[in-house]
PDB file of C-alpha atoms in Angstrom:
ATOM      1  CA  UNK O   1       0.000   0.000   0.000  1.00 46.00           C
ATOM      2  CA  UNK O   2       1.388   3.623  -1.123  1.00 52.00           C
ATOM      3  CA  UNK O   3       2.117   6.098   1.577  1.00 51.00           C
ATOM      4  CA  UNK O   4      -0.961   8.047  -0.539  1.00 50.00           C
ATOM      5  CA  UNK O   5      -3.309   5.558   0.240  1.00 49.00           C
ATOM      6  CA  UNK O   6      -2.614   5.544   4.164  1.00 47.00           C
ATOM      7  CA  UNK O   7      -3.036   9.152   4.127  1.00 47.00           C
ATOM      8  CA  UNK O   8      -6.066   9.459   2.847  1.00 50.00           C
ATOM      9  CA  UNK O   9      -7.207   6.215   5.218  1.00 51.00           C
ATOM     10  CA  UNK O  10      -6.006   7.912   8.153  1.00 50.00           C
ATOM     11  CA  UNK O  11      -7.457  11.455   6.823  1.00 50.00           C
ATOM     12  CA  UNK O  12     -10.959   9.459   6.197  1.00 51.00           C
ATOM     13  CA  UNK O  13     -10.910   7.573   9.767  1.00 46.00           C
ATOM     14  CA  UNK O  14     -10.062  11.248  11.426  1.00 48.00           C
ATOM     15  CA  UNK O  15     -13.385  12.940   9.303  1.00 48.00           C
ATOM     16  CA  UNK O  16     -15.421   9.763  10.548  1.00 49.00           C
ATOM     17  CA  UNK O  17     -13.869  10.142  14.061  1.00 43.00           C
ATOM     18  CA  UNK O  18     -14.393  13.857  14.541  1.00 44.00           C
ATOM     19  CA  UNK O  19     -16.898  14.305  17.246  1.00 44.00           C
ATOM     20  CA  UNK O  20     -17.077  10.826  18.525  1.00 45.00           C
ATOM     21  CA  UNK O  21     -16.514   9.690  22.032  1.00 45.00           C
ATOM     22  CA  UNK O  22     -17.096  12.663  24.052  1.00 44.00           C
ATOM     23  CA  UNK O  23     -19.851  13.733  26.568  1.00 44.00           C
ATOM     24  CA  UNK O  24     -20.663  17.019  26.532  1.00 47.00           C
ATOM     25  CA  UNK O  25     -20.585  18.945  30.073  1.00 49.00           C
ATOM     26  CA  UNK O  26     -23.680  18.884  31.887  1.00 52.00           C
ATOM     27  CA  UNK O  27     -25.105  15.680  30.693  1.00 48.00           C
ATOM     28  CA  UNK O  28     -25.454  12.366  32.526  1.00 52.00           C
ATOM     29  CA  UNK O  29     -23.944   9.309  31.368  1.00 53.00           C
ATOM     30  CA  UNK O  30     -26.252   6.138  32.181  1.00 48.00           C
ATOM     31  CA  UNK O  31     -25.070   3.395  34.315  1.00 49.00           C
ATOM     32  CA  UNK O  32     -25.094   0.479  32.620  1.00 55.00           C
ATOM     33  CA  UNK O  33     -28.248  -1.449  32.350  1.00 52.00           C
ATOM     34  CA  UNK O  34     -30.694   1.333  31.703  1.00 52.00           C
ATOM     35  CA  UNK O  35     -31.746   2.599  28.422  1.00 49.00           C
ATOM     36  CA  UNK O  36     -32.738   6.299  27.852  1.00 50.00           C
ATOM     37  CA  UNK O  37     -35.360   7.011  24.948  1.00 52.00           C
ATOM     38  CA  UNK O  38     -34.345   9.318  22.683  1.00 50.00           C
ATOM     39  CA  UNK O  39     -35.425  12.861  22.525  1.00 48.00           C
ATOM     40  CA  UNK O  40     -38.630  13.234  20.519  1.00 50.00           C
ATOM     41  CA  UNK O  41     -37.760  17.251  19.326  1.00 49.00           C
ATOM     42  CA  UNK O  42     -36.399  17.273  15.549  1.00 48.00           C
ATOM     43  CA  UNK O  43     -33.088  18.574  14.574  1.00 44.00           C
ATOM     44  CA  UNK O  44     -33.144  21.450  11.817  1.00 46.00           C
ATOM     45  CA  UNK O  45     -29.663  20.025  10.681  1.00 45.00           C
ATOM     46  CA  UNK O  46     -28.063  16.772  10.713  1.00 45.00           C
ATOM     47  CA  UNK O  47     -24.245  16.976  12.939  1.00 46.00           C
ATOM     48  CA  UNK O  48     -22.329  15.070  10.216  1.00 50.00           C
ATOM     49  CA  UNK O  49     -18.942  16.300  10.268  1.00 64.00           C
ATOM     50  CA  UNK O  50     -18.110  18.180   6.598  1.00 76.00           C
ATOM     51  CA  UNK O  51     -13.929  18.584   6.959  1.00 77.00           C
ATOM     52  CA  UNK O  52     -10.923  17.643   8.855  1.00 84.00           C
ATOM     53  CA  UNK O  53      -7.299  18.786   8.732  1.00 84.00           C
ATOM     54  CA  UNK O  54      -4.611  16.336   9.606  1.00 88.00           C
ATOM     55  CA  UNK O  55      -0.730  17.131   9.315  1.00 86.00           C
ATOM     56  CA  UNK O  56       1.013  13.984   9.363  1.00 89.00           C
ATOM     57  CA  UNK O  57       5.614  14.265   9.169  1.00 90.00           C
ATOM     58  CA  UNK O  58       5.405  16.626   6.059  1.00 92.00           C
ATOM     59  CA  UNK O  59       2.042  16.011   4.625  1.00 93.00           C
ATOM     60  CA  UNK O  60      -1.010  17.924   5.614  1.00 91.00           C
ATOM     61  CA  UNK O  61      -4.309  16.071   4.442  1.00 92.00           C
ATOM     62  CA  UNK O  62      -7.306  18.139   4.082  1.00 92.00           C
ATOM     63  CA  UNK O  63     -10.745  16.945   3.110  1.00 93.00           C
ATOM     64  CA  UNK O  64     -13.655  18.844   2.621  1.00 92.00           C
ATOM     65  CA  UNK O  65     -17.534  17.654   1.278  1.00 94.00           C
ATOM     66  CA  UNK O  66     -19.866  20.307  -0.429  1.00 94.00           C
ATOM     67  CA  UNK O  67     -17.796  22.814   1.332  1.00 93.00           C
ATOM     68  CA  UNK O  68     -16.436  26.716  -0.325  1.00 93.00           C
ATOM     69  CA  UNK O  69     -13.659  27.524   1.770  1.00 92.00           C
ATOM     70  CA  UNK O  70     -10.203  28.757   1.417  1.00 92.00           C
ATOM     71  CA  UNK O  71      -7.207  27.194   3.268  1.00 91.00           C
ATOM     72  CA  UNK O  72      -3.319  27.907   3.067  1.00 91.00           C
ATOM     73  CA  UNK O  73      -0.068  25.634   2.137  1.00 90.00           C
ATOM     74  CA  UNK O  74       1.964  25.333   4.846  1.00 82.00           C
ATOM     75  CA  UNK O  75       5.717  25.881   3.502  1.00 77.00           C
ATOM     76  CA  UNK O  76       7.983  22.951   3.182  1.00 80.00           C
ATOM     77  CA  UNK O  77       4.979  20.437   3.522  1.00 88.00           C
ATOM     78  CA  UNK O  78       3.781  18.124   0.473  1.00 95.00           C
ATOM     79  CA  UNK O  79      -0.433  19.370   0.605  1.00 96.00           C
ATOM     80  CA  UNK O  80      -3.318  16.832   0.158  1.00 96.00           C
ATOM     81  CA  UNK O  81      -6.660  17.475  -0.592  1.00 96.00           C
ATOM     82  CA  UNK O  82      -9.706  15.006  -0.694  1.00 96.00           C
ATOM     83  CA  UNK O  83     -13.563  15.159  -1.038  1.00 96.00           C
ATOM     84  CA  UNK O  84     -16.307  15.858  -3.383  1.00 97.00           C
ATOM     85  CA  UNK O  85     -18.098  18.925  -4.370  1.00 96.00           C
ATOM     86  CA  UNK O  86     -15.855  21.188  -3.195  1.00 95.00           C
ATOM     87  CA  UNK O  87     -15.016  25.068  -4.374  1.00 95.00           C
ATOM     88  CA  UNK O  88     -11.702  26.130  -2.598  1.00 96.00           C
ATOM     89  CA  UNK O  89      -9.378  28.653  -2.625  1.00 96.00           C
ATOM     90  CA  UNK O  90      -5.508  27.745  -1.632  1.00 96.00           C
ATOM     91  CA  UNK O  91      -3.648  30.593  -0.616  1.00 95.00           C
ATOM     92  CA  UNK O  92       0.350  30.708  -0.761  1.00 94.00           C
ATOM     93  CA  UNK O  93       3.137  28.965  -2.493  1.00 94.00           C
ATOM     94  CA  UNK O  94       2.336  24.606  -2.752  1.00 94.00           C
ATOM     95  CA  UNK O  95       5.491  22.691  -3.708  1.00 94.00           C
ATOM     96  CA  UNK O  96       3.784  19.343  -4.099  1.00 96.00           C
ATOM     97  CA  UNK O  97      -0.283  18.926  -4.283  1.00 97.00           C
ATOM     98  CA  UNK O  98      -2.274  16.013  -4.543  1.00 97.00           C
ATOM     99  CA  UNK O  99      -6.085  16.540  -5.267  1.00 98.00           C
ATOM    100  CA  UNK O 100      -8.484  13.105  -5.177  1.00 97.00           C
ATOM    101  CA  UNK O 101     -12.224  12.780  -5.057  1.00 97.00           C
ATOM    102  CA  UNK O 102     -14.375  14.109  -7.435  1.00 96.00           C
ATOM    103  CA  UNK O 103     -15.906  18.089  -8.601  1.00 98.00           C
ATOM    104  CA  UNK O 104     -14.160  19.637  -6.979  1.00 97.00           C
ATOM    105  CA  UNK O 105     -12.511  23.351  -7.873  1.00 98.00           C
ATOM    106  CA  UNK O 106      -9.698  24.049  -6.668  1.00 98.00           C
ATOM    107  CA  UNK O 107      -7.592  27.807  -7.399  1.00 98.00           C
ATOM    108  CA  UNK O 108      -4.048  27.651  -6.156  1.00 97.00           C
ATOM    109  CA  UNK O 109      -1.965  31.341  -5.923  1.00 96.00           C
ATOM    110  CA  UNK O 110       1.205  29.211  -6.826  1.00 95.00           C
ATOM    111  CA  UNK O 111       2.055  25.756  -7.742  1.00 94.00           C
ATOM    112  CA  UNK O 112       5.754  25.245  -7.843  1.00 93.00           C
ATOM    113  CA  UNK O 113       6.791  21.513  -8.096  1.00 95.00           C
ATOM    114  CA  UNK O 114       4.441  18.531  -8.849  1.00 97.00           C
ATOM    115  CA  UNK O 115       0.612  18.602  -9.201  1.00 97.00           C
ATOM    116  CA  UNK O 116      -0.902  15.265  -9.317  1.00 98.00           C
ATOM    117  CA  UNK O 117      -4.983  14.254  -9.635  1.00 98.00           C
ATOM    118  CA  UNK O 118      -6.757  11.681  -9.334  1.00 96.00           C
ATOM    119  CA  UNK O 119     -10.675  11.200  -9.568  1.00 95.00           C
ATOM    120  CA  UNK O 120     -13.199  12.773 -11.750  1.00 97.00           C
ATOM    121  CA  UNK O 121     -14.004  16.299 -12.836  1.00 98.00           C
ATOM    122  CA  UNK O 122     -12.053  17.970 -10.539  1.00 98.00           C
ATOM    123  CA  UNK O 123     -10.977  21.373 -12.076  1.00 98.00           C
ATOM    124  CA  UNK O 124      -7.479  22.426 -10.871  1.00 98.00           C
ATOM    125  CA  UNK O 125      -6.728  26.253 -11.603  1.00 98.00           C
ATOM    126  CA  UNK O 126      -3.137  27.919 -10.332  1.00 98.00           C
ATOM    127  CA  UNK O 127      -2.006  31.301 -10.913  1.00 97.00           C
ATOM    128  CA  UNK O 128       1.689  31.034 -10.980  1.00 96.00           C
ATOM    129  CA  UNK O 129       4.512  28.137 -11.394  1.00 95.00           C
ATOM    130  CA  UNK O 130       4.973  25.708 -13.712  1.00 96.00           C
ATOM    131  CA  UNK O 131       4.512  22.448 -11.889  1.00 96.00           C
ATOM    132  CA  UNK O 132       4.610  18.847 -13.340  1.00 98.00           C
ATOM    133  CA  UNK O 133       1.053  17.655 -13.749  1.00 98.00           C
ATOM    134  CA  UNK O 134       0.058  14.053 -13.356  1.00 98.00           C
ATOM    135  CA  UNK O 135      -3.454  12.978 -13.884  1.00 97.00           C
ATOM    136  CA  UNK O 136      -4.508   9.833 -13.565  1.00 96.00           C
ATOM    137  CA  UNK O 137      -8.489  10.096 -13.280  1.00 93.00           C
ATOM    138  CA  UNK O 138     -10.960  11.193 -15.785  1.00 96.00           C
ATOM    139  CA  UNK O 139     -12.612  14.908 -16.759  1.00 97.00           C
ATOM    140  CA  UNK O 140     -10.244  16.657 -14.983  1.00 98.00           C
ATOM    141  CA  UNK O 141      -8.658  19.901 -16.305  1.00 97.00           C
ATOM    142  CA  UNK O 142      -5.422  21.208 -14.446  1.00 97.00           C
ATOM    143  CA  UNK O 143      -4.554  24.711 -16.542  1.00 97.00           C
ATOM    144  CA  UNK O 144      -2.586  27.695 -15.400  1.00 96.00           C
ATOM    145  CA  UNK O 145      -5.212  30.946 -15.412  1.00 94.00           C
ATOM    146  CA  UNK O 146      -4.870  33.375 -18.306  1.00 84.00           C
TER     147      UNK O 146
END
């Protein structure tokens, strides 16, 4: 198994993860043998985590669902981005970017090394650098803005 593919495992177990496990002050936790019936008021919006940020050595794994956000390469580390539906914004100089899931948009300021994508129609735009592009999904477009 590549070093890419436990990334984005671990990345994917931390999204899942993200707000599991905890009590939150004030509440009771149940001894063991009883059962509490759930509350019978309905939510307006469903708690399902959208994006999680993990740095891992010097590889920071981002992914975002549905979300329009901008985020920032952190110098010196390789930057990897995964989800679906996504519109973001990355702000500063990336030396090596990887980009997996599908539609997403992505606008870099500056891609300087390596670009690679994986997936399908994801739309990869940077401003500056010249950056070896590897794509191995399908419908993707990886240009440098005129």
């Amino acid at each position: 198994m590549s070093r890419h593919h436990v990334v984005l495992a671990l990345a994917l177990v931390a999204l899942g993860l993200t707000g599991c496990g905890a009590i939150k002050p004030g509440s009771s936790n149940p001894t063991p043998g009883t059962w509490t019936p759930p509350s019978t008021s309905a939510s307006s919006s469903p708690s399902t985590p959208n994006s999680a940020k993990v740095d891992i050595g010097d590889e920071t794994v981002i992914g975002y669902f549905g979300q329009t956000t901008t985020a920032a390469c952190d110098e010196g580390k390789r930057l990897n981005i995964t989800g679906a539906n996504n519109t973001l914004t990355i702000t500063g100089t990336c030396d090596k970017v990887t980009v997996s899931g599908f539609s997403n948009t992505v606008t870099f300021d500056e891609l300087k090394t390596e670009v690679t994508v994986t997936g399908y129609g994801n739309k990869l735009t940077y401003k500056t650098g010249e950056p070896k592009v590897n794509n191995y999904g399908s419908n993707n477009t990886i240009q440098k803005a005129s």
